[in-house]
């Protein structure tokens, strides 16, 4: 069997290498065949053979050399695709069409603004502050000036100002590793305060009223030889006092800290404070969605008892079975979002002093719209401002914000947005009326706005210059519903140039995700704009497992029901073909991260349906994902191989284990970042090796490795545009676009 696999792999690689040697430029080194060393596992009486288990050791020189050879081969091949340089130039033009791009805007009392900005000539965002929208801005943190010894680019992961705005705690990480450390900056002085807090990946910074100390969540310190599965376990909350060493920080909440509060070793604890509030809120969550356990305490009581042996200051609000996803405090009122018996969520109110969900008042009942925050920005649905509670909703894929005023007698209303689209970066401050938000759509670039409740109007902040390509013209958008295998109607978004003749000939890019209850929402980027300009069709399948219709939609593609995720995607692909948008020889599918389950299983179940596939930092070996640092925290979403039911479900999800020998697979471009902390690079390596050995189509299976990125956070503008250029060029090459075909025969069908 081993000899046969190697022979098949070598045959496929010769075909690909032959195509590439006629480019007329540098000839790529032939792809190395990966050694096959079978390992057999017995899962509850079912024997599973893993041919590339040896690849799971990322310190193995043999693996690293193999990956480097693959990466070099892929780089040479992609660079020689006609049209790639033109695409990269267009992407750069679109990205730099405005003097700067602004994001993550916060507004503090006194019209102090804090935000990230990337100038057109820069590669990564800096942190700026300014007093008043017309006042001069100051660059407080320039990551380009922070060069660690390994020369990996540094980026800002998060930032949180103190309540008086005089200090800002900033999370920084290098090379997309997400190994975040905190530094504190004095706004007036424009300097660091001197200390560095490591192991602060999750941040969770919550400033205290003294404006000199804050709570934050920190990973445990482990010896170098500790198992990787222990890395993400037992994070705890600490209190840091500015100007002191992090070694002196006191643990205040988390695993084995308070006998009255149970925090499991795999759970993520955080503390939350609120301006003008006497309370501190504690949350305990899985980190991958779902319900949370919550507790509340008075700040004064908490400080009095935190260093003493005595009764716990915490009062329990809920446990995970109460299906609470978000909470906020205003005065003595505690507002809670729950999907308990209401899969589209509702908002209820109880007392922060004596919380009781059983007697809580319904503030916003469940309706057609889903109550949820922006997963893109990682924010909750509840936003407390001086004038009102603002509740974020999703209505048929469109963002809505419900305003629930605090003043008695004032009617509820909706925030009026300048156009319908996707809401991100919604923020409010309990000391300032109104709120800020960013808005985007399939045809409009994201822009920051402010809602003024006094005049009931949204206005542009003016921090983001307008660009000539911010609004796409001459584009048609179709929102349809496709009948899935079990007759469920699946939303499908289709975007293309106006006047396009539907004759099945158009290169089509079908995207999907379907996990964690995260919806796939509209948005515009240089990537989609360039794809559409070149005559491509861009489509998004809103499959089950996502959150388009609330928790019920999530549970429809979850654990035992996970096959719905890729079968919904297959149904959307079949619709595009049946309606003559495209055909199998012109259709590509893409999945990123947990979307690797979707695209991997869609490809292995229906290899005939796609001409090309992209799998970026994707989950493909679900039986072994649990052995990684990030695999353990994901058990609540996907299950565990330690139970028979979990094994059966995970085996169903695992594309790696459904690759069949001697099968005509599509062309596949797999991509990983060598610093990826969420999906270990060896998952992409194993899937690459398995597909290269199994495919007899003669189409390329290539592994793209970026040695200065991770899972996506912290990527520089240059890295992002290069990734877009590679993806667009590879897909157009394989889908038959005339401008991307190499000048040699016999390499496409």
XYZ file of C-alpha atoms in Angstrom:
749
model
C 0.000 0.000 0.000
C 2.801 2.420 0.898
C 4.579 1.801 -2.427
C 1.337 2.373 -4.326
C 0.685 5.690 -2.564
C 4.173 6.967 -3.300
C 3.880 5.916 -6.938
C 0.532 7.744 -7.325
C 1.964 10.861 -5.656
C 5.035 10.843 -7.870
C 2.897 10.470 -11.024
C 0.690 13.425 -10.094
C 3.701 15.575 -9.270
C 5.397 14.804 -12.597
C 2.286 15.961 -14.469
C 2.182 19.234 -12.508
C 5.924 19.780 -12.764
C 5.779 19.199 -16.534
C 3.151 21.932 -16.871
C 5.243 24.349 -14.858
C 8.551 23.751 -16.613
C 7.295 25.430 -19.785
C 6.651 28.781 -18.168
C 9.789 30.273 -19.606
C 11.025 31.529 -16.253
C 12.667 29.783 -13.320
C 11.806 26.100 -13.272
C 10.329 25.003 -9.909
C 12.078 22.198 -8.087
C 9.889 19.037 -8.367
C 7.619 18.464 -5.394
C 9.030 16.036 -2.823
C 6.886 12.966 -2.173
C 6.054 12.734 1.522
C 7.145 9.470 3.194
C 4.241 7.240 4.205
C 4.534 5.825 7.729
C 1.177 4.408 8.723
C -0.043 4.549 12.309
C -3.210 2.657 13.220
C -5.520 3.935 15.969
C -8.395 1.972 17.462
C -11.402 4.164 18.246
C -14.064 2.107 19.996
C -13.395 -0.892 17.768
C -12.937 1.108 14.562
C -9.380 1.045 13.220
C -8.238 4.249 11.510
C -4.976 4.432 9.543
C -3.077 7.715 9.618
C -0.401 7.688 6.906
C 1.259 10.968 7.870
C 1.198 10.991 11.681
C 4.931 11.739 11.664
C 4.163 15.226 10.350
C 2.590 16.323 13.629
C 5.975 17.193 15.135
C 6.623 20.786 14.088
C 10.195 20.526 15.393
C 11.023 17.633 13.073
C 13.661 18.814 10.536
C 12.327 16.338 7.980
C 8.879 17.940 8.138
C 10.259 21.467 8.072
C 12.416 20.687 5.040
C 9.465 19.075 3.275
C 7.261 22.099 4.001
C 9.979 24.484 2.815
C 10.318 22.573 -0.460
C 6.540 22.674 -0.889
C 6.459 26.377 -0.099
C 9.255 27.165 -2.562
C 7.544 25.144 -5.284
C 4.232 26.911 -4.659
C 5.846 30.339 -4.591
C 7.585 29.702 -7.930
C 4.386 28.397 -9.500
C 2.170 31.260 -8.303
C 4.689 33.916 -9.300
C 4.692 32.602 -12.867
C 0.930 32.765 -13.395
C 0.278 35.381 -16.084
C -1.753 38.188 -14.583
C -0.642 37.778 -10.980
C 1.529 40.887 -10.940
C -1.256 42.867 -12.577
C -3.686 41.635 -9.916
C -1.286 42.537 -7.118
C -0.821 46.001 -8.608
C -4.609 46.479 -8.777
C -5.055 45.267 -5.197
C -2.386 47.710 -4.053
C -4.012 50.552 -5.990
C -7.392 49.832 -4.408
C -5.896 49.514 -0.941
C -3.927 52.765 -1.232
C -6.621 54.767 -2.991
C -7.244 56.816 0.166
C -4.587 58.517 2.313
C -5.456 56.309 5.302
C -7.807 53.661 6.659
C -9.275 54.036 10.149
C -10.786 51.361 12.400
C -11.614 50.461 16.020
C -12.664 53.996 16.957
C -13.449 54.677 20.633
C -14.950 57.898 22.014
C -14.361 58.959 25.618
C -15.814 61.881 27.604
C -14.454 65.251 26.547
C -14.508 64.233 22.873
C -11.337 62.194 23.191
C -10.977 59.706 20.337
C -8.701 56.677 20.229
C -8.369 54.641 17.033
C -6.190 52.581 14.713
C -5.013 54.041 11.421
C -2.964 52.705 8.516
C -1.589 55.309 6.141
C -1.378 54.444 2.448
C 2.402 54.175 2.580
C 2.388 51.975 5.689
C 2.133 48.253 6.209
C 0.472 48.024 9.617
C -1.896 50.067 11.794
C -0.712 52.505 14.471
C -2.639 53.736 17.514
C -3.694 57.395 17.489
C -5.382 59.736 19.955
C -6.949 63.137 19.417
C -9.063 65.640 21.353
C -12.053 66.566 19.207
C -12.641 65.474 15.643
C -11.022 68.638 14.332
C -8.140 68.593 16.809
C -4.599 67.473 15.998
C -3.939 63.744 16.214
C -1.010 62.089 17.961
C 0.484 58.748 17.011
C 0.871 57.047 20.374
C 2.008 53.563 19.314
C 3.803 52.806 16.041
C 4.319 49.021 15.771
C 6.716 49.586 12.872
C 9.182 50.919 15.452
C 8.828 47.835 17.656
C 11.158 45.275 16.128
C 11.686 42.094 18.154
C 14.852 40.062 17.774
C 13.248 37.550 15.418
C 12.383 40.333 12.919
C 8.732 39.276 12.811
C 6.326 42.205 12.214
C 4.600 43.505 15.360
C 0.902 44.399 15.374
C -1.634 45.778 17.841
C -3.969 43.010 19.031
C -6.188 45.187 21.244
C -6.181 48.411 23.264
C -8.204 49.716 26.207
C -8.009 53.284 27.600
C -8.351 54.011 31.308
C -11.642 55.673 32.212
C -10.053 59.111 32.336
C -8.249 58.467 29.030
C -4.822 59.280 30.450
C -3.415 55.755 30.103
C -3.954 53.112 27.432
C -3.149 49.428 27.856
C -2.082 48.005 24.485
C -1.778 44.329 23.524
C 1.036 43.617 21.052
C 2.072 40.438 19.232
C 4.630 39.536 16.564
C 4.359 37.455 13.417
C 0.660 36.700 13.861
C 1.533 34.412 16.765
C -1.123 35.916 19.076
C 1.406 35.525 21.898
C 0.290 38.905 23.158
C 2.044 41.067 25.704
C 0.669 44.243 27.299
C 2.395 47.590 27.463
C 0.909 50.719 29.043
C 1.217 54.143 27.419
C 0.898 57.567 29.020
C -1.145 59.678 26.590
C 0.105 63.097 27.718
C 3.756 62.074 27.795
C 3.510 59.892 24.698
C 5.688 57.286 26.405
C 5.476 53.805 27.878
C 5.233 53.452 31.624
C 7.981 50.828 31.550
C 6.430 47.466 32.391
C 5.595 44.527 30.124
C 2.991 41.872 30.907
C 3.469 38.627 28.981
C 1.080 35.687 28.397
C -1.790 38.142 27.824
C -3.309 36.606 24.708
C -6.925 37.114 25.811
C -6.482 40.611 27.205
C -9.795 41.171 28.894
C -8.523 44.490 30.256
C -10.950 46.091 32.700
C -9.795 49.378 34.251
C -10.655 50.255 37.837
C -11.923 53.637 39.102
C -8.477 54.686 40.338
C -7.326 54.797 36.668
C -4.032 53.280 37.808
C -4.918 49.587 37.920
C -6.814 47.051 35.852
C -7.885 43.431 35.708
C -6.648 41.258 32.847
C -6.636 37.569 31.861
C -3.297 35.777 31.727
C -2.206 32.315 30.648
C -0.359 30.172 33.158
C 3.427 29.939 33.158
C 4.425 26.465 31.911
C 7.776 24.697 31.685
C 9.222 24.330 28.191
C 8.548 20.582 28.132
C 4.865 20.849 29.147
C 2.358 19.127 26.801
C 0.930 21.533 24.244
C -2.584 20.596 25.341
C -1.883 22.317 28.679
C -0.972 25.655 27.136
C -4.493 27.101 26.974
C -5.691 25.609 30.266
C -6.193 27.401 33.581
C -5.963 31.047 32.534
C -6.592 33.362 35.475
C -7.518 36.987 36.050
C -4.900 39.224 37.689
C -4.866 42.782 38.945
C -2.037 44.986 37.709
C -1.010 48.327 39.186
C 0.612 50.633 36.642
C 4.272 51.229 37.366
C 4.846 47.895 39.117
C 6.291 44.630 37.852
C 3.909 42.058 36.403
C 5.605 39.533 38.685
C 3.890 41.295 41.594
C 0.391 41.063 40.066
C -2.181 39.416 42.293
C -4.459 36.658 41.004
C -8.069 37.590 41.721
C -10.311 35.182 39.790
C -10.204 31.896 37.930
C -9.402 28.227 38.388
C -8.916 27.283 42.078
C -8.947 30.919 43.183
C -12.301 31.308 44.977
C -13.935 28.235 46.604
C -17.327 29.788 45.935
C -16.828 30.023 42.171
C -16.130 26.967 40.051
C -13.967 27.679 37.005
C -13.008 24.563 35.056
C -9.443 24.229 33.740
C -10.507 24.563 30.092
C -12.705 27.640 30.626
C -11.850 31.293 30.037
C -12.428 33.701 32.971
C -12.764 37.459 32.576
C -13.742 40.426 34.722
C -15.673 43.409 33.371
C -16.017 46.864 34.890
C -18.300 49.710 33.839
C -17.864 53.490 34.135
C -20.243 55.022 36.705
C -20.971 51.568 38.139
C -20.257 50.072 41.557
C -20.235 46.552 40.140
C -17.760 44.156 38.595
C -19.033 41.356 36.366
C -17.265 37.998 36.074
C -17.784 35.732 33.063
C -16.654 32.135 32.586
C -16.931 30.844 29.029
C -15.609 28.224 26.642
C -14.032 30.800 24.349
C -15.786 29.352 21.284
C -19.304 30.686 21.812
C -22.185 29.103 23.651
C -23.479 30.003 27.095
C -21.522 31.546 29.934
C -21.513 31.336 33.687
C -21.698 34.794 35.228
C -21.186 36.327 38.647
C -21.473 39.853 40.015
C -19.889 41.637 42.980
C -19.638 45.162 44.284
C -16.243 46.673 43.637
C -16.005 47.791 47.267
C -16.921 44.334 48.621
C -14.593 42.703 46.173
C -11.625 44.820 47.186
C -12.298 44.237 50.857
C -12.324 40.466 50.600
C -9.970 39.763 47.719
C -6.914 39.377 49.957
C -8.688 37.710 52.852
C -9.978 34.265 53.680
C -13.703 34.732 54.055
C -17.031 34.581 52.257
C -16.938 34.945 48.492
C -17.990 38.401 47.272
C -19.533 36.879 44.140
C -23.265 36.402 43.579
C -24.164 33.942 40.868
C -26.190 35.244 37.946
C -26.368 32.134 35.780
C -24.577 28.979 34.751
C -23.946 27.694 31.243
C -27.286 25.892 31.062
C -29.046 29.272 31.172
C -27.721 29.994 27.649
C -26.631 33.552 28.460
C -24.336 35.111 25.851
C -23.929 38.728 26.948
C -24.564 41.054 29.890
C -24.163 44.727 30.798
C -24.808 46.867 33.861
C -26.395 50.314 34.154
C -26.889 51.606 37.669
C -28.400 48.720 39.634
C -29.898 47.149 36.502
C -28.322 44.061 34.990
C -29.231 43.429 31.339
C -28.771 39.915 29.973
C -29.012 38.321 26.503
C -30.186 34.694 26.519
C -31.402 32.104 24.031
C -32.949 29.876 26.700
C -36.063 28.506 24.958
C -35.728 31.420 22.498
C -33.216 30.483 19.773
C -33.321 33.999 18.310
C -32.446 35.491 21.706
C -34.106 38.017 23.996
C -32.952 40.733 26.414
C -34.057 40.560 30.041
C -33.403 42.784 33.066
C -32.781 41.845 36.667
C -31.194 43.396 39.739
C -27.402 43.580 39.827
C -27.599 43.580 43.617
C -29.739 40.426 43.819
C -29.833 38.820 40.367
C -32.630 36.353 39.607
C -33.220 35.354 35.999
C -36.414 33.504 36.908
C -38.114 36.789 37.836
C -36.364 38.979 35.270
C -38.313 41.441 33.148
C -38.279 41.012 29.367
C -36.858 44.197 27.876
C -36.661 43.091 24.249
C -38.523 39.898 23.331
C -37.422 37.450 20.679
C -38.580 38.333 17.181
C -37.673 37.871 13.555
C -34.387 39.691 14.029
C -31.556 37.898 15.852
C -30.050 39.649 18.873
C -26.294 39.368 18.456
C -23.141 41.446 18.353
C -20.486 41.585 15.683
C -18.325 38.479 15.569
C -16.028 40.328 13.186
C -15.101 42.792 15.931
C -15.626 40.319 18.783
C -18.197 42.486 20.569
C -21.413 41.684 22.399
C -24.939 42.761 21.536
C -25.434 45.154 24.475
C -23.994 48.678 24.477
C -24.640 50.991 27.427
C -24.549 54.722 26.651
C -25.522 57.670 28.826
C -28.964 57.944 27.244
C -29.982 54.388 26.424
C -29.251 50.717 26.122
C -28.421 49.973 22.487
C -29.054 46.408 21.333
C -27.406 45.057 18.195
C -29.538 42.864 15.927
C -29.278 40.930 12.671
C -32.370 41.162 10.493
C -32.218 39.057 7.341
C -28.446 39.540 7.227
C -28.682 43.303 7.767
C -27.432 45.061 10.878
C -29.910 46.878 13.088
C -29.497 48.704 16.420
C -32.463 48.965 18.781
C -32.438 51.954 21.148
C -34.059 51.370 24.555
C -33.981 54.687 26.456
C -33.309 54.853 30.188
C -35.610 57.841 30.698
C -39.130 56.754 31.540
C -41.769 57.709 29.019
C -39.364 57.906 26.081
C -40.228 55.485 23.299
C -37.965 52.813 21.885
C -36.681 53.288 18.351
C -34.057 52.166 15.865
C -30.792 53.866 15.048
C -31.113 55.261 11.524
C -28.151 54.112 9.416
C -27.164 55.760 6.111
C -27.614 52.483 4.207
C -28.409 48.824 4.828
C -25.400 46.653 5.509
C -23.191 44.979 8.089
C -22.531 46.645 11.429
C -19.128 46.263 13.055
C -17.173 47.988 15.800
C -20.262 49.203 17.663
C -19.109 51.003 20.837
C -20.678 53.162 23.524
C -19.604 54.811 26.775
C -21.953 55.095 29.757
C -20.840 58.719 30.244
C -21.503 59.841 26.649
C -24.843 59.900 24.781
C -25.209 57.950 21.530
C -22.773 55.480 20.064
C -20.228 54.847 17.313
C -20.364 52.148 14.668
C -18.795 51.076 11.403
C -20.964 50.127 8.443
C -20.164 48.191 5.261
C -21.951 46.173 2.553
C -21.212 44.086 -0.540
C -20.625 47.309 -2.501
C -19.493 49.850 0.110
C -16.229 50.017 2.045
C -16.434 50.228 5.843
C -16.796 53.722 7.286
C -17.146 54.923 10.918
C -20.319 56.798 11.948
C -21.674 58.419 15.105
C -25.340 58.260 16.148
C -26.555 61.472 17.781
C -29.748 60.753 19.770
C -30.522 64.465 20.192
C -31.132 64.939 16.467
C -31.807 61.242 15.684
C -29.211 61.158 12.939
C -26.066 59.247 11.989
C -23.136 61.293 10.743
C -19.743 60.325 9.404
C -16.999 60.900 11.914
C -14.725 62.379 9.261
C -11.734 60.351 10.427
C -11.855 58.139 7.333
C -11.152 59.892 3.994
C -13.344 58.905 1.075
C -11.797 56.953 -1.769
C -12.667 56.624 -5.462
C -13.300 52.870 -5.106
C -15.255 52.863 -1.839
C -18.552 52.335 -3.684
C -18.748 49.594 -6.296
C -20.713 50.569 -9.377
C -22.257 48.437 -12.103
C -22.776 45.449 -9.775
C -25.809 43.198 -9.338
C -26.558 41.546 -5.993
C -28.957 38.640 -5.724
C -30.102 37.182 -2.415
C -31.746 33.806 -3.025
C -32.678 30.740 -0.992
C -31.548 27.299 -2.067
C -33.303 24.087 -1.069
C -30.864 21.805 0.777
C -30.893 18.009 0.781
C -33.371 17.947 3.697
C -35.485 20.728 2.107
C -34.201 23.469 4.441
C -33.879 26.780 2.606
C -30.289 28.058 2.642
C -29.579 31.758 1.939
C -27.105 32.354 -0.893
C -25.645 35.750 -1.812
C -24.511 36.209 -5.434
C -22.564 39.259 -6.646
C -21.482 39.939 -10.240
C -21.224 42.630 -12.868
C -24.461 43.965 -14.323
C -25.527 42.571 -17.667
C -23.645 39.309 -17.270
C -25.006 36.587 -19.529
C -25.781 33.404 -17.600
C -24.280 30.761 -19.855
C -22.319 28.659 -17.354
C -18.955 30.055 -18.434
C -18.077 32.427 -15.596
C -15.319 31.808 -13.031
C -17.209 31.595 -9.745
C -15.862 31.780 -6.207
C -18.184 30.206 -3.626
C -17.318 30.960 -0.013
C -18.655 29.482 3.229
C -17.921 28.998 6.930
C -20.603 27.453 9.135
C -19.296 27.205 12.712
C -19.576 28.700 16.219
C -22.870 30.405 15.360
C -20.924 33.046 13.397
C -22.890 34.470 10.452
C -21.296 35.200 7.075
C -22.153 38.841 6.482
C -21.716 41.327 3.673
C -18.532 43.319 3.266
C -16.364 44.905 0.617
C -12.624 44.494 0.170
C -9.960 44.931 -2.527
C -10.077 41.155 -3.012
C -13.760 40.916 -3.920
C -13.566 44.120 -5.966
C -10.662 42.789 -8.050
C -12.391 39.434 -8.537
C -15.553 41.118 -9.816
C -13.610 43.515 -12.054
C -11.978 40.558 -13.810
C -15.383 39.092 -14.653
C -15.672 36.666 -11.768
C -18.809 35.861 -9.790
C -18.531 35.992 -6.002
C -21.013 34.007 -3.906
C -21.459 33.284 -0.201
C -23.382 30.283 1.121
C -24.967 31.013 4.514
C -24.857 27.412 5.673
C -26.035 25.872 8.921
C -23.545 25.961 11.745
C -23.406 29.735 11.354
C -25.650 32.242 13.113
C -27.772 33.777 10.369
C -30.961 32.569 12.092
C -29.788 32.355 15.667
C -28.876 29.419 17.855
C -31.206 27.051 16.020
C -29.234 27.657 12.814
C -25.980 27.079 14.695
C -27.223 23.792 16.169
C -28.300 22.702 12.696
C -24.617 22.302 11.771
C -23.117 21.249 15.080
C -21.553 17.955 16.177
C -23.940 15.194 14.984
C -25.679 17.605 12.570
C -22.406 18.936 11.154
C -22.876 17.195 7.766
C -25.576 19.791 7.058
C -22.803 22.392 6.848
C -21.038 20.936 3.803
C -24.218 19.533 2.244
C -25.784 23.000 2.364
C -22.653 24.242 0.602
C -22.964 21.505 -2.025
C -26.610 22.471 -2.593
C -25.571 26.095 -3.184
C -22.889 24.966 -5.643
C -25.454 22.867 -7.523
C -27.807 25.869 -7.650
C -25.124 28.069 -9.239
C -24.562 25.404 -11.873
C -28.257 24.735 -12.486
C -28.966 28.454 -12.923
C -26.042 28.684 -15.367
C -24.005 31.140 -13.391
C -21.162 28.696 -13.802
C -20.283 25.040 -14.438
C -18.123 22.485 -12.586
C -15.076 23.394 -14.697
C -15.463 27.062 -13.704
C -16.469 26.677 -10.036
C -14.177 27.109 -7.035
C -14.911 26.687 -3.338
C -13.076 28.287 -0.417
C -13.062 27.611 3.319
C -11.003 29.314 6.021
C -10.229 28.041 9.538
C -13.300 26.097 10.753
C -14.537 26.534 7.180
C -11.891 23.936 6.340
C -14.412 21.350 7.539
C -16.975 22.720 5.094
C -14.791 22.891 1.988
C -12.748 19.787 2.815
C -15.811 17.586 3.172
C -17.619 19.201 0.229
C -14.594 18.396 -1.942
C -14.175 14.833 -0.657
C -17.902 14.111 -0.951
C -18.317 15.753 -4.376
C -14.919 16.109 -6.093
C -16.735 16.330 -9.434
C -18.451 19.558 -8.445
C -15.407 21.852 -8.221
C -12.546 22.685 -10.561
C -10.499 24.342 -7.831
C -10.526 24.554 -4.047
C -8.833 26.775 -1.483
C -8.275 25.672 2.118
C -6.722 28.399 4.263
C -5.519 27.643 7.822
C -8.248 25.023 7.770
C -9.435 22.285 10.092
C -8.991 19.081 8.105
C -7.871 16.352 10.542
C -10.562 16.458 13.203
C -9.493 13.234 14.914
C -6.156 14.774 15.857
C -7.098 18.431 16.327
C -7.784 17.692 19.985
C -4.067 16.999 20.523
C -3.200 20.658 19.792
C -3.150 23.611 22.187
C -6.280 25.082 20.601
C -8.018 21.746 20.131
C -8.981 21.344 23.792
C -10.884 24.685 24.001
C -12.773 23.713 20.821
C -14.231 20.512 22.270
C -17.509 22.297 23.188
C -18.036 23.158 19.514
C -16.920 19.957 17.793
C -16.805 17.199 20.426
C -14.087 14.829 21.642
C -12.633 11.566 20.356
C -12.695 10.343 23.951
C -16.366 9.416 23.584
C -17.745 7.041 20.971
C -20.356 9.544 19.816
C -17.706 12.256 19.630
C -15.432 10.028 17.559
C -18.238 9.202 15.106
C -19.104 12.884 14.673
C -15.490 14.015 14.323
C -14.695 11.269 11.822
C -17.609 12.507 9.726
C -16.155 16.040 9.812
C -12.575 15.006 9.060
C -11.759 15.631 5.384
C -8.299 14.123 5.789
C -9.850 10.748 6.591
C -12.231 10.895 3.613
C -9.614 11.427 0.901
C -9.801 8.400 -1.412
C -6.921 6.996 -3.450
C -6.965 7.239 -7.258
C -9.626 9.960 -7.297
C -9.876 12.906 -9.655
C -9.719 15.796 -7.191
C -9.861 19.491 -8.048
C -6.790 21.670 -8.041
C -6.165 22.616 -4.414
C -4.252 25.504 -2.882
C -3.705 24.990 0.837
C -2.318 27.821 2.960
C -0.870 28.118 6.453
C 1.070 30.575 8.580
C 4.023 29.041 10.388
C 3.113 30.908 13.607
C -0.547 29.823 13.603
C -1.669 29.237 17.229
C -5.223 28.157 16.336
C -4.781 25.596 13.550
C -1.317 24.067 13.780
C 0.505 24.181 10.405
C 0.880 20.401 10.366
C -2.854 20.043 9.669
C -2.359 21.728 6.303
C 0.832 19.733 5.713
C -0.900 16.388 6.301
C -3.829 17.311 4.062
C -1.446 18.433 1.315
C 0.517 15.184 1.446
C -2.639 13.061 1.455
C -4.188 14.857 -1.527
C -0.952 14.765 -3.513
C -0.772 11.017 -2.982
C -4.436 10.339 -3.765
C -5.338 12.645 -6.654
C -5.004 11.290 -10.198
C -6.486 14.346 -11.944
C -3.073 15.832 -12.761
C -4.238 19.123 -11.271
C -1.884 20.843 -8.838
C -2.104 20.369 -5.081
C 0.084 23.064 -3.564
C 0.972 24.238 -0.064
C 1.505 27.954 0.538
C 3.460 28.738 3.716
C 3.919 32.237 5.111
C 6.796 32.291 7.576
C 5.828 35.631 9.148
C 2.123 35.147 9.873
C -0.202 33.015 11.920
C -3.952 32.442 11.693
C -4.806 35.904 10.383
C -4.733 38.426 13.249
C -1.718 40.688 12.987
C -1.227 40.221 9.257
C 0.347 43.220 7.544
C -1.214 44.978 4.559
C 1.500 43.674 2.264
C 0.980 40.096 3.454
C -2.781 40.402 3.058
C -2.571 41.760 -0.499
C -0.037 39.077 -1.505
C -2.414 36.413 -0.172
C -5.301 37.908 -2.144
C -3.173 38.024 -5.316
C -2.153 34.383 -4.937
C -5.733 33.202 -4.335
C -7.225 35.189 -7.220
C -4.489 34.179 -9.665
C -4.587 30.496 -8.720
C -8.370 30.307 -9.049
C -8.535 32.209 -12.335
C -5.748 29.979 -13.701
C -7.592 26.820 -12.776
C -11.076 28.100 -13.722
C -9.944 28.906 -17.251
C -9.795 32.715 -17.234
C -8.023 33.571 -20.506
C -5.779 36.226 -18.949
C -4.330 33.789 -16.397
C -3.475 30.838 -18.616
C 0.206 29.913 -18.945
C 1.548 29.849 -22.511
C 1.943 26.095 -22.686
C -0.479 23.351 -23.747
C -1.854 20.430 -21.815
C -2.242 21.955 -18.362
C -5.993 22.541 -18.214
C -9.115 20.775 -19.353
